[in-house]
XYZ file of C-alpha atoms in Angstrom:
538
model
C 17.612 16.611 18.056
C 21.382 16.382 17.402
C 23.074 17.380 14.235
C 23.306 14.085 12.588
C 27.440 13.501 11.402
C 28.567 12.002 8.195
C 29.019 7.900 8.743
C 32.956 7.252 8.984
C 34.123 6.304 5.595
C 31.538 7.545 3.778
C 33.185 10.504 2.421
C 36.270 8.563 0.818
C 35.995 6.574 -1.835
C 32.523 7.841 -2.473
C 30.176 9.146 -5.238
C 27.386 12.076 -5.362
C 24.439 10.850 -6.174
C 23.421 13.416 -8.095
C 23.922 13.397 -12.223
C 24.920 10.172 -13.401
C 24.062 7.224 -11.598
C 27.193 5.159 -10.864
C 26.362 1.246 -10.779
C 26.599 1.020 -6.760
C 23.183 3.588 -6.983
C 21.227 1.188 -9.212
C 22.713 -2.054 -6.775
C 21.445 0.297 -4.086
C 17.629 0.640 -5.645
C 18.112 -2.858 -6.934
C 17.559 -3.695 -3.485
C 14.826 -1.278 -2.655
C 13.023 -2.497 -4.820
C 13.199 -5.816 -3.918
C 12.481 -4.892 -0.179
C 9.292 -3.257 -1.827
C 8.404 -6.371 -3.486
C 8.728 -8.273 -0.372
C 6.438 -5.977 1.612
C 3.652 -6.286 -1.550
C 3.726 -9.444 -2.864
C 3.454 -11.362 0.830
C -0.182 -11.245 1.387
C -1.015 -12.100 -2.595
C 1.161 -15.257 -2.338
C -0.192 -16.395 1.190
C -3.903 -15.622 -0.165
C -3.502 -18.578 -2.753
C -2.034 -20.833 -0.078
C -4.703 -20.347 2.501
C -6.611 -23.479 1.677
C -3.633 -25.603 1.825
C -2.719 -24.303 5.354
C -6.268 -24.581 6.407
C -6.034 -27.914 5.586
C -3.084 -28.988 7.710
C -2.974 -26.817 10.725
C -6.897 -26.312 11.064
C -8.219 -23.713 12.782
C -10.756 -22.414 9.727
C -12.382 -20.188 12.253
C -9.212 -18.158 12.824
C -8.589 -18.045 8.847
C -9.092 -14.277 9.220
C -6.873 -13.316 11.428
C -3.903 -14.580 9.759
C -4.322 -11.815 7.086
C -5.782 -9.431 10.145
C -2.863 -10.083 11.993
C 0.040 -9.161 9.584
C -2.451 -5.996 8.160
C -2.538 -4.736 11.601
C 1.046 -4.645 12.363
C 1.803 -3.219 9.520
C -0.343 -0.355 9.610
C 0.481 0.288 13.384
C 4.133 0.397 13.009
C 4.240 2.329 9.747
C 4.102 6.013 11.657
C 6.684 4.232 14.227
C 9.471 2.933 11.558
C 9.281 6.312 10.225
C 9.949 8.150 12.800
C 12.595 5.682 14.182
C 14.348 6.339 11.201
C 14.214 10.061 11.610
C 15.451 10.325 15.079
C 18.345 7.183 14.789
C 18.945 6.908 10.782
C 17.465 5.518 8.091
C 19.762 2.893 6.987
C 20.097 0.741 10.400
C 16.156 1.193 10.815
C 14.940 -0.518 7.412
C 18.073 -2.697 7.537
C 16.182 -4.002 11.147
C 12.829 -4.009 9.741
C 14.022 -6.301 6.846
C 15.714 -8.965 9.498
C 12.493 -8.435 11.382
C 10.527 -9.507 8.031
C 12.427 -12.508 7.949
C 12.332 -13.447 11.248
C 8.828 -13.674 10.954
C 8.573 -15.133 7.752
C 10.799 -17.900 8.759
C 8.648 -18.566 11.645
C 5.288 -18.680 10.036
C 6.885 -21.448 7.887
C 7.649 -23.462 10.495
C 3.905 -22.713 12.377
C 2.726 -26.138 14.101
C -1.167 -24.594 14.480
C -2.715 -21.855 13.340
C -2.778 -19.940 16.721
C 0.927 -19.844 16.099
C 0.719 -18.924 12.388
C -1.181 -15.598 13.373
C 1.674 -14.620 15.952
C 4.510 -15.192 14.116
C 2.093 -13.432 10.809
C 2.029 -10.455 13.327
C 5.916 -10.245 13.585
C 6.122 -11.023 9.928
C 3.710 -7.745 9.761
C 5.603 -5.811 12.062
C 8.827 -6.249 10.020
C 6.549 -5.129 6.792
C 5.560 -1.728 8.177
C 9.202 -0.081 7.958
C 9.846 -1.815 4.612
C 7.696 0.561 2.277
C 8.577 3.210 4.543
C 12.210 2.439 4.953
C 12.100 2.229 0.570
C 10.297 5.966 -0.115
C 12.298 7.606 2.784
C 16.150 6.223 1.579
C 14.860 6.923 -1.952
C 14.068 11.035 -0.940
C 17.358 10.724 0.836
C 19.322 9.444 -2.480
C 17.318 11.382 -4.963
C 16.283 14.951 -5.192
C 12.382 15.091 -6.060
C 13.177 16.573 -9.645
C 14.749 13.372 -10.192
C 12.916 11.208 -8.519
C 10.500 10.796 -11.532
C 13.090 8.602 -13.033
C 12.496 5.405 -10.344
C 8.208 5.912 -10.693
C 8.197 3.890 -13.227
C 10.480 1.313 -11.495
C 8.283 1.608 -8.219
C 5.230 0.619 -10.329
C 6.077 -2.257 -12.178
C 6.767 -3.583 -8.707
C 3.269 -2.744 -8.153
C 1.879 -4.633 -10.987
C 4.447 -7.492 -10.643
C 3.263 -8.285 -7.167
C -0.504 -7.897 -8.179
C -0.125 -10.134 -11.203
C 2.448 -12.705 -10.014
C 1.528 -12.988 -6.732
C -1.294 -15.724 -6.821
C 0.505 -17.060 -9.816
C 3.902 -17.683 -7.672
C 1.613 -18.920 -4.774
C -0.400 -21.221 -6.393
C 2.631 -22.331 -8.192
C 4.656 -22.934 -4.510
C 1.981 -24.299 -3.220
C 1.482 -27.314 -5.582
C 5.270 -28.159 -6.411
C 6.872 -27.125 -3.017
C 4.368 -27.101 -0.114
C 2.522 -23.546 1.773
C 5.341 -23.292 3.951
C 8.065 -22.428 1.115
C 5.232 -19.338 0.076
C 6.937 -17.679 3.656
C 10.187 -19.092 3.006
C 10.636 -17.833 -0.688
C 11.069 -14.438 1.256
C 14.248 -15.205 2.853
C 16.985 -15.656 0.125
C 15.767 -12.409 -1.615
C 15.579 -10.565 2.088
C 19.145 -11.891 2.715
C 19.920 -10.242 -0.916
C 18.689 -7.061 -0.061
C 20.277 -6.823 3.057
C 24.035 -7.767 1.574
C 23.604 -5.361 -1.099
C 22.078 -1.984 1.566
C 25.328 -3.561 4.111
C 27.593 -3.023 1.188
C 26.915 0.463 -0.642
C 24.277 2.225 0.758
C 25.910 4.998 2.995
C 23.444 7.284 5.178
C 24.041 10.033 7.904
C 24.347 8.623 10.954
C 21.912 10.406 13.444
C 22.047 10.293 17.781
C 18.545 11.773 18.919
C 18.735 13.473 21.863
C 14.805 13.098 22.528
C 13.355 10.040 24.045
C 10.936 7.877 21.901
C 7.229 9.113 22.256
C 6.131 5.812 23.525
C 2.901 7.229 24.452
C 2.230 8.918 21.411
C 3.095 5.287 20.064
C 0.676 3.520 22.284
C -2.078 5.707 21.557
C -1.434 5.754 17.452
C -0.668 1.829 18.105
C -4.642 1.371 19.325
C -6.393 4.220 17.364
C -4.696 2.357 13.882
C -5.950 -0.819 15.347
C -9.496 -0.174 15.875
C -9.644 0.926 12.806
C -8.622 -1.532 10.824
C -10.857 -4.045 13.482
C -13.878 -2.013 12.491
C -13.036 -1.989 8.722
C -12.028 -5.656 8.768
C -14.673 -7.113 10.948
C -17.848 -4.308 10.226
C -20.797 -6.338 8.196
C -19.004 -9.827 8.138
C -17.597 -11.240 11.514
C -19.822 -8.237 13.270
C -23.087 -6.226 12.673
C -22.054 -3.104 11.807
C -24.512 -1.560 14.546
C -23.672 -4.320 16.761
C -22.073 -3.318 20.738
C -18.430 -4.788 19.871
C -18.011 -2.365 16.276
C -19.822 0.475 18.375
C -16.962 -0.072 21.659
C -14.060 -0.583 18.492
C -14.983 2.670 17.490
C -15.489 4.698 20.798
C -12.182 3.281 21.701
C -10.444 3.939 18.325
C -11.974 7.854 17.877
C -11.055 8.106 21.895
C -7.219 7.348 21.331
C -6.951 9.887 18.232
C -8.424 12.534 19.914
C -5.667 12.014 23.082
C -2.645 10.836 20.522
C -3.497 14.249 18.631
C -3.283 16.253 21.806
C -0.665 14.595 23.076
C 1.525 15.032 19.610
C 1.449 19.046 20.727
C 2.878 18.179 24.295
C 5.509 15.446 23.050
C 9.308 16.280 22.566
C 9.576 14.190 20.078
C 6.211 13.460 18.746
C 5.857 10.462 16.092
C 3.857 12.308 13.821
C 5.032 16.339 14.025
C 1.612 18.175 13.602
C 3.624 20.860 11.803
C 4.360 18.971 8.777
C 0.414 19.265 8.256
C 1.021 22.905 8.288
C 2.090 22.348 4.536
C -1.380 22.824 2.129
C 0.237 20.258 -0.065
C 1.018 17.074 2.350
C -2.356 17.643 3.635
C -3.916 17.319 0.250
C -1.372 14.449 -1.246
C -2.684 12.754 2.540
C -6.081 13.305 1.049
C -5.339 12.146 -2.514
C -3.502 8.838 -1.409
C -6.292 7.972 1.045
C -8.811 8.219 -1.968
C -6.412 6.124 -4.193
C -5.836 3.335 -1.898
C -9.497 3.350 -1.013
C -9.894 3.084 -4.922
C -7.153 0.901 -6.106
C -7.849 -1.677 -3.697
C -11.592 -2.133 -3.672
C -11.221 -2.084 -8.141
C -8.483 -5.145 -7.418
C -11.196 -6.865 -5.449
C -13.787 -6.866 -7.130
C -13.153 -6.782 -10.660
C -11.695 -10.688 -10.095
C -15.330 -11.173 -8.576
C -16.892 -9.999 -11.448
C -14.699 -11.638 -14.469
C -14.765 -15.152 -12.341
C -18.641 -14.953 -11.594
C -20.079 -12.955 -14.976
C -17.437 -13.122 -17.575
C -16.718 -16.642 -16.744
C -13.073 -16.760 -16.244
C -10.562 -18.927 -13.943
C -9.457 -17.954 -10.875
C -5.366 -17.626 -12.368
C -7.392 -16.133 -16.069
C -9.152 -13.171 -13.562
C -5.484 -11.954 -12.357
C -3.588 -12.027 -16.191
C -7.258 -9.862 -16.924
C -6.332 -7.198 -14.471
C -3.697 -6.497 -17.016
C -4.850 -3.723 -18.858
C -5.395 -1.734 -15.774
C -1.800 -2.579 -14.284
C -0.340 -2.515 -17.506
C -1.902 1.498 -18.145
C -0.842 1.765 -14.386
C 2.792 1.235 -15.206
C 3.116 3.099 -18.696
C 0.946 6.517 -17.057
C 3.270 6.142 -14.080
C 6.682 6.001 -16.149
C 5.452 9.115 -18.184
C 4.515 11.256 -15.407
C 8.176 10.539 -14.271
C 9.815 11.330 -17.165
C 7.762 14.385 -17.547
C 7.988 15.896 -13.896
C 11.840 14.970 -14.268
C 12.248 16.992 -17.635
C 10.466 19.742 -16.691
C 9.668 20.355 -13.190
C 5.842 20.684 -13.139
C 3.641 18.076 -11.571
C 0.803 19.618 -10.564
C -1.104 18.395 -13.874
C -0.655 14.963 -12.591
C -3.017 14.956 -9.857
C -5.916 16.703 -11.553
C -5.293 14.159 -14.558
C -5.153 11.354 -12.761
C -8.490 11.799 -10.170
C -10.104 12.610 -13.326
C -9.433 9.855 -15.237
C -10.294 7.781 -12.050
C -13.427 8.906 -11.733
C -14.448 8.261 -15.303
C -12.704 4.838 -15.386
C -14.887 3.981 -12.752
C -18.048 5.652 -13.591
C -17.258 3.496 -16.961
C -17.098 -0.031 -14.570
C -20.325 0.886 -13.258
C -22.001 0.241 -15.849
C -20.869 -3.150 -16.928
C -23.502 -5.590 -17.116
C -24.075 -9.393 -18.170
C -23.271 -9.006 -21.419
C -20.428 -6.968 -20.829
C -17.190 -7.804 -23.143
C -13.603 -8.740 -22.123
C -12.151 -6.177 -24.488
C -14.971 -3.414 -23.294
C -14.359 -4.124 -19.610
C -10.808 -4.045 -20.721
C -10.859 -0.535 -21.784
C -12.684 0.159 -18.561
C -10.194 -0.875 -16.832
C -7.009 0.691 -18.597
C -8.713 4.357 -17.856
C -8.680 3.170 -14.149
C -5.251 2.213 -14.525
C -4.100 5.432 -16.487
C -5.486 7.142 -13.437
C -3.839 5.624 -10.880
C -0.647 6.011 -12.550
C -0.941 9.835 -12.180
C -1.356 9.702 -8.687
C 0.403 5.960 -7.275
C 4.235 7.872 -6.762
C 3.225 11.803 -7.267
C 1.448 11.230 -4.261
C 4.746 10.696 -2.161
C 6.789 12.627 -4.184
C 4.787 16.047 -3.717
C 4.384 14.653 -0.274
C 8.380 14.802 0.384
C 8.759 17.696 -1.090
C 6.505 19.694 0.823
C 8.533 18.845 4.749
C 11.727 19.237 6.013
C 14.610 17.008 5.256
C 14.308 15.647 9.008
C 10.552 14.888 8.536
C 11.212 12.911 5.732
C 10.835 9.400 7.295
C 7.465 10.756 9.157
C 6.364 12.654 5.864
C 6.774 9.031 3.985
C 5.447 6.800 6.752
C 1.829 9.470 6.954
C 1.538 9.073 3.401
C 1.887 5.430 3.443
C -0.791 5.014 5.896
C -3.157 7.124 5.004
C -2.964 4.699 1.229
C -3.065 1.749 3.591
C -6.433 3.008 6.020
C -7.889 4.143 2.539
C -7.861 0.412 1.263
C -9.168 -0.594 4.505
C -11.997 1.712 4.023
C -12.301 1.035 0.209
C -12.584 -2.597 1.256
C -14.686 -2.723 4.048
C -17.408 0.178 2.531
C -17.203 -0.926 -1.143
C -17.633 -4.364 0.236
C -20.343 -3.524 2.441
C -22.288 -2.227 -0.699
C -21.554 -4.937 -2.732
C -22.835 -7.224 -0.119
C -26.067 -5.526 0.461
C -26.754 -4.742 -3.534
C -26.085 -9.104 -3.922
C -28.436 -10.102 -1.563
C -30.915 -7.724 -1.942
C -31.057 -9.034 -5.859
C -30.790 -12.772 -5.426
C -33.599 -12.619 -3.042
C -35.578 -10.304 -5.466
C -34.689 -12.581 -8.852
C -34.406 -16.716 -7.102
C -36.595 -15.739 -3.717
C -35.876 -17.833 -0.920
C -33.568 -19.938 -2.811
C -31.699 -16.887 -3.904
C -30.946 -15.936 0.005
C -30.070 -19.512 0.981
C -27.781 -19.096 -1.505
C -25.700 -15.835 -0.060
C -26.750 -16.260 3.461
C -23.378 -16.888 3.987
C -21.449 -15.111 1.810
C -22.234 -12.894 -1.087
C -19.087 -13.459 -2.787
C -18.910 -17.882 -4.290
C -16.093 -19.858 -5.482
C -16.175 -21.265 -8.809
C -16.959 -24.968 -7.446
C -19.955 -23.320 -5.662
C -21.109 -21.702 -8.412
C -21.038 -24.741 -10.316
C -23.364 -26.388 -8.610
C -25.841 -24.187 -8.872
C -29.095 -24.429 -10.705
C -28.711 -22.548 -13.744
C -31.745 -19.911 -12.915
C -30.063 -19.005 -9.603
C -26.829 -19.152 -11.284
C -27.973 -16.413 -14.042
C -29.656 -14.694 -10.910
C -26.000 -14.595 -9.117
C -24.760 -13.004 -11.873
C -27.539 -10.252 -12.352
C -26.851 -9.846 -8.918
C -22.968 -9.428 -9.049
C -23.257 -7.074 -11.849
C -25.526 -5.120 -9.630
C -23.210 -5.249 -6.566
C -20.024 -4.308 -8.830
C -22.403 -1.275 -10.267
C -23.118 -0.163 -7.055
C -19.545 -0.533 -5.587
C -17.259 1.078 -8.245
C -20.244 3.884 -8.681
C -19.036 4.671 -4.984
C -15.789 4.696 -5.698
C -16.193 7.187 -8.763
C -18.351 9.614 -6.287
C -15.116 9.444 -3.763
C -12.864 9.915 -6.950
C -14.324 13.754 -7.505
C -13.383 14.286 -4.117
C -9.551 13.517 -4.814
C -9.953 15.705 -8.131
C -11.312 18.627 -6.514
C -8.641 17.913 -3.498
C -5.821 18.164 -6.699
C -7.083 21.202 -7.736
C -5.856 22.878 -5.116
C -2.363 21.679 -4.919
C -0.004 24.518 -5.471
C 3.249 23.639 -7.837
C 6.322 24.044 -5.149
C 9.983 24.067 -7.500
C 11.110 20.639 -6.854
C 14.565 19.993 -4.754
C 17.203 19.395 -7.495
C 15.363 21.825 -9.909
C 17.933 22.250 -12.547
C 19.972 24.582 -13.945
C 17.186 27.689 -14.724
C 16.423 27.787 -10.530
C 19.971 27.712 -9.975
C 20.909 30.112 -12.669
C 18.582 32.310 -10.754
C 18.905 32.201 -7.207
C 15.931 31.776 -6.501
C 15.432 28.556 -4.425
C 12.192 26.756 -3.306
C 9.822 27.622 -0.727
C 11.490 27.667 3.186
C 9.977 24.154 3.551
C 11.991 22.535 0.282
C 15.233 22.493 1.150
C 18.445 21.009 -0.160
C 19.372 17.389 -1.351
C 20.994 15.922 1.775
C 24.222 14.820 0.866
C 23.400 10.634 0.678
C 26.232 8.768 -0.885
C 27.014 5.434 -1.938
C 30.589 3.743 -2.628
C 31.882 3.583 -5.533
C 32.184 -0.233 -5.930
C 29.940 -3.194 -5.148
């Protein structure tokens, strides 16, 4: 690959970003962020709105796949945006993924039918994939790792923003503006983000002299995608011993095996084995898997349980996720602050699976009579947790590769968090499944199954209408599905505490003045802070 050369322009008129941040830097993450909110809060604001679409452009039997559609894309052209900006530059790569988001989200809100909805979802989804990436990569370009702490707690209030407001906004677009303004609510912040990146944000320029791995592509492309089939479709749309999961996953552990090979042969291979080579990115791989497999099966179904046992509304159930967001954000913060001010980190991982595990060891045992305040505090060590390991995850991943593996490095990392909540989903959701129907049937008999035949998890208007002995037996039942779910997820937890153990503390890029003073620089695979700039003025 070629030496990449500075952009024209960029060194006049310009600023370091290192030490003080001038205002053009904050503009600059301004806009990341907002590009990160995009990517998150899309599916929470469409999930509100599905009825309404349902009930203009029918198609309920395709309902799925408009969520399936955009989940797909974006977990098949993560790896691909990352390397992409690797090989041709970072800025003009997430600058194109944003204008791809767009594209699609201004199509969806003009879909006529729902068979149109789930193509133009798919190019929405496409767009999506290099937006997280395109964020964490052009942040470990800007920053150096030891002060990268500083934006965590930025990064995670976007988090919690998107979980929280996101079915409020929807819901709220949805009933004073129509479905179709939940897509087009994307475009004037997009266009924002894209004027303010245009304007400051000033990034090598890079020519790669390899060709694009298309193969390596194609086979990632349909390994990703049977995986996510499997994970998405396993126990609901398909048995999961049925011949179509079975062929999803011969094909899917068939094009890993060949994509792996191949990535040894490939000039330019979209995911470099090598950086795996690095003890720490393979555990931080490890750790994030386990915390999106976590994270996203506790956002599911704690909402199940407050709405079905604890008796709260469907907007009440996402304000009561609070605790654990809110313990998310403040854990988050002071892990940055505290890897910024001192350099160590590796406290943060062993913390964090720990607390995970307890939290929801803690969640298992909630019951009927379970309190808000108790499930509260439940949830608030989950959250604590999570906020140890949400953005020391990537951080220790970056750190750990080669400046020129950075997109890849933050594109593997953001997949493996995205195939763990498939996985978190799909087996926690199994479980849950199982555990309900198993108790219904056991506490309302044949009632009880007619009742979850077909689906374990009811609405509030269904529930309503229940007779109030199979209503009590839902919620016996529901407490015993959430029991058996999040005591999974604590089991998996140990596994990302014992992964943290062994992560070994590597001096941070940027380490301050006592590793300078020294000498002594990191290991041969931390090397220095490339030299990003921004202009001076907006």
């Amino acid at each position: 690959m070629a030496e990449a050369g500075a952009e024209p322009g960029a060194e006049q008129g310009t600023a370091e970003v290192e030490g003080k941040q001038p205002r053009s830097v904050r503009v600059v993450l301004l806009a990341l962020m907002i590009a990160m909110l995009l990517a998150m809060l899309d599916n929470m604001i469409v999930g509100t709105a599905m009825p309404t679409i349902v009930g203009e452009l029918g198609g309920l039997e395709h309902l799925s796949w408009v969520v399936t559609a955009y989940t797909l894309a974006t977990a098949a052209s993560t790896p691909i945006w990352g390397k992409l900006g690797d090989m041709y530059g970072r800025k003009g790569v997430f600058m194109t993924s944003i204008v791809l988001f767009l594209i699609g989200s201004a199509l969806s809100g003009m879909a006529q039918d729902m068979g149109q909805l789930i193509g133009f979802r798919a190019i929405q989804g496409l767009g999506a994939g290099g937006l997280m990436v395109g964020v964490m990569a052009i942040i470990g370009d800007l920053i150096p790792p030891r002060e990268r702490g500083k934006y965590q707690g930025m990064m995670a209030g976007v988090m919690a923003l998107a979980m929280i407001g996101g079915p409020l906004v929807g819901g709220t677009i949805t009933d004073h503006w129509g479905w179709r303004w939940s897509f087009y609510i994307n475009l004037p912040l997009g266009v924002v983000a894209l004027i303010a990146i245009s304007a400051v944000l000033h990034l090598p320029r890079k020519r790669a002299q390899a060709r694009i791995d298309y193969l390596g592509a194609g086979l990632l492309t349909v390994g990703i995608t049977s995986i996510v089939l499997v994970t998405t479709w396993g126990g609901s749309e398909y048995a999961w011993g049925s011949a179509m999961i079975m062929e999803l996953i011969g094909i899917g552990v068939a094009a890993l095996v060949g994509f792996l090979f191949w990535q040894t042969k490939a000039a330019a291979p979209v995911v470099p084995l090598h950086i795996f080579r690095s003890g720490n990115f393979s555990l931080m791989s490890v750790i994030g898997f386990i915390a999106g497999f976590v994270m996203f099966g506790a956002v599911l179904f704690l909402p199940l349980y407050q709405q079905s046992v604890q008796g709260a509304s469907a907007t009440n159930s996402g304000l009561l996720l609070l605790p654990m967001l809110g313990a998310m954000l403040v854990t988050s913060m002071v892990a940055g602050r505290v890897t910024t001010n001192t350099g160590h980190y590796k406290a943060f991982p062993i913390v964090g699976s720990a607390l995970m595990a307890v939290g929801l060891y803690l969640l298992s045992l909630m019951d009927t009579d379970t309190s808000r305040l108790t499930s509260g505090v439940y949830m608030a060590v989950v959250g604590a947790g999570m906020g140890c390991l949400m953005q020391i995850t990537m951080l220790v991943s970056q750190n750990s590769v080669e400046m020129k593996d950075m997109g890849v490095a933050s594109s593997t990392t953001t997949l493996f968090r995205t195939l763990g909540s498939s996985f978190g989903v799909a087996i926690m959701g199994a479980l849950f499944n199982n555990r309900v129907q198993d108790v219904m049937a056991e506490r309302a008999g044949a009632l009880g199954s007619k009742v979850t035949e077909q689906s374990a998890q009811l609405d509030a208007a269904s529930l309503a209408k229940l007779p109030v002995a199979a209503r009590e037996a839902y919620q016996h039942a529901v407490s015993a599905g959430t029991h058996s779910a999040f005591l999974l997820g604590a089991v998996v937890a140990v596994v990302a505490l014992v992964a943290a153990v062994f992560v070994k503390e590597v001096p941070l890029r940027g380490a301050g003045p006592a590793a300078d003073a020294s000498g002594e620089g990191a290991p041969s695979d931390a090397v220095p802070t490339p030299k990003a700039t921004v202009t001076e003025t907006v």
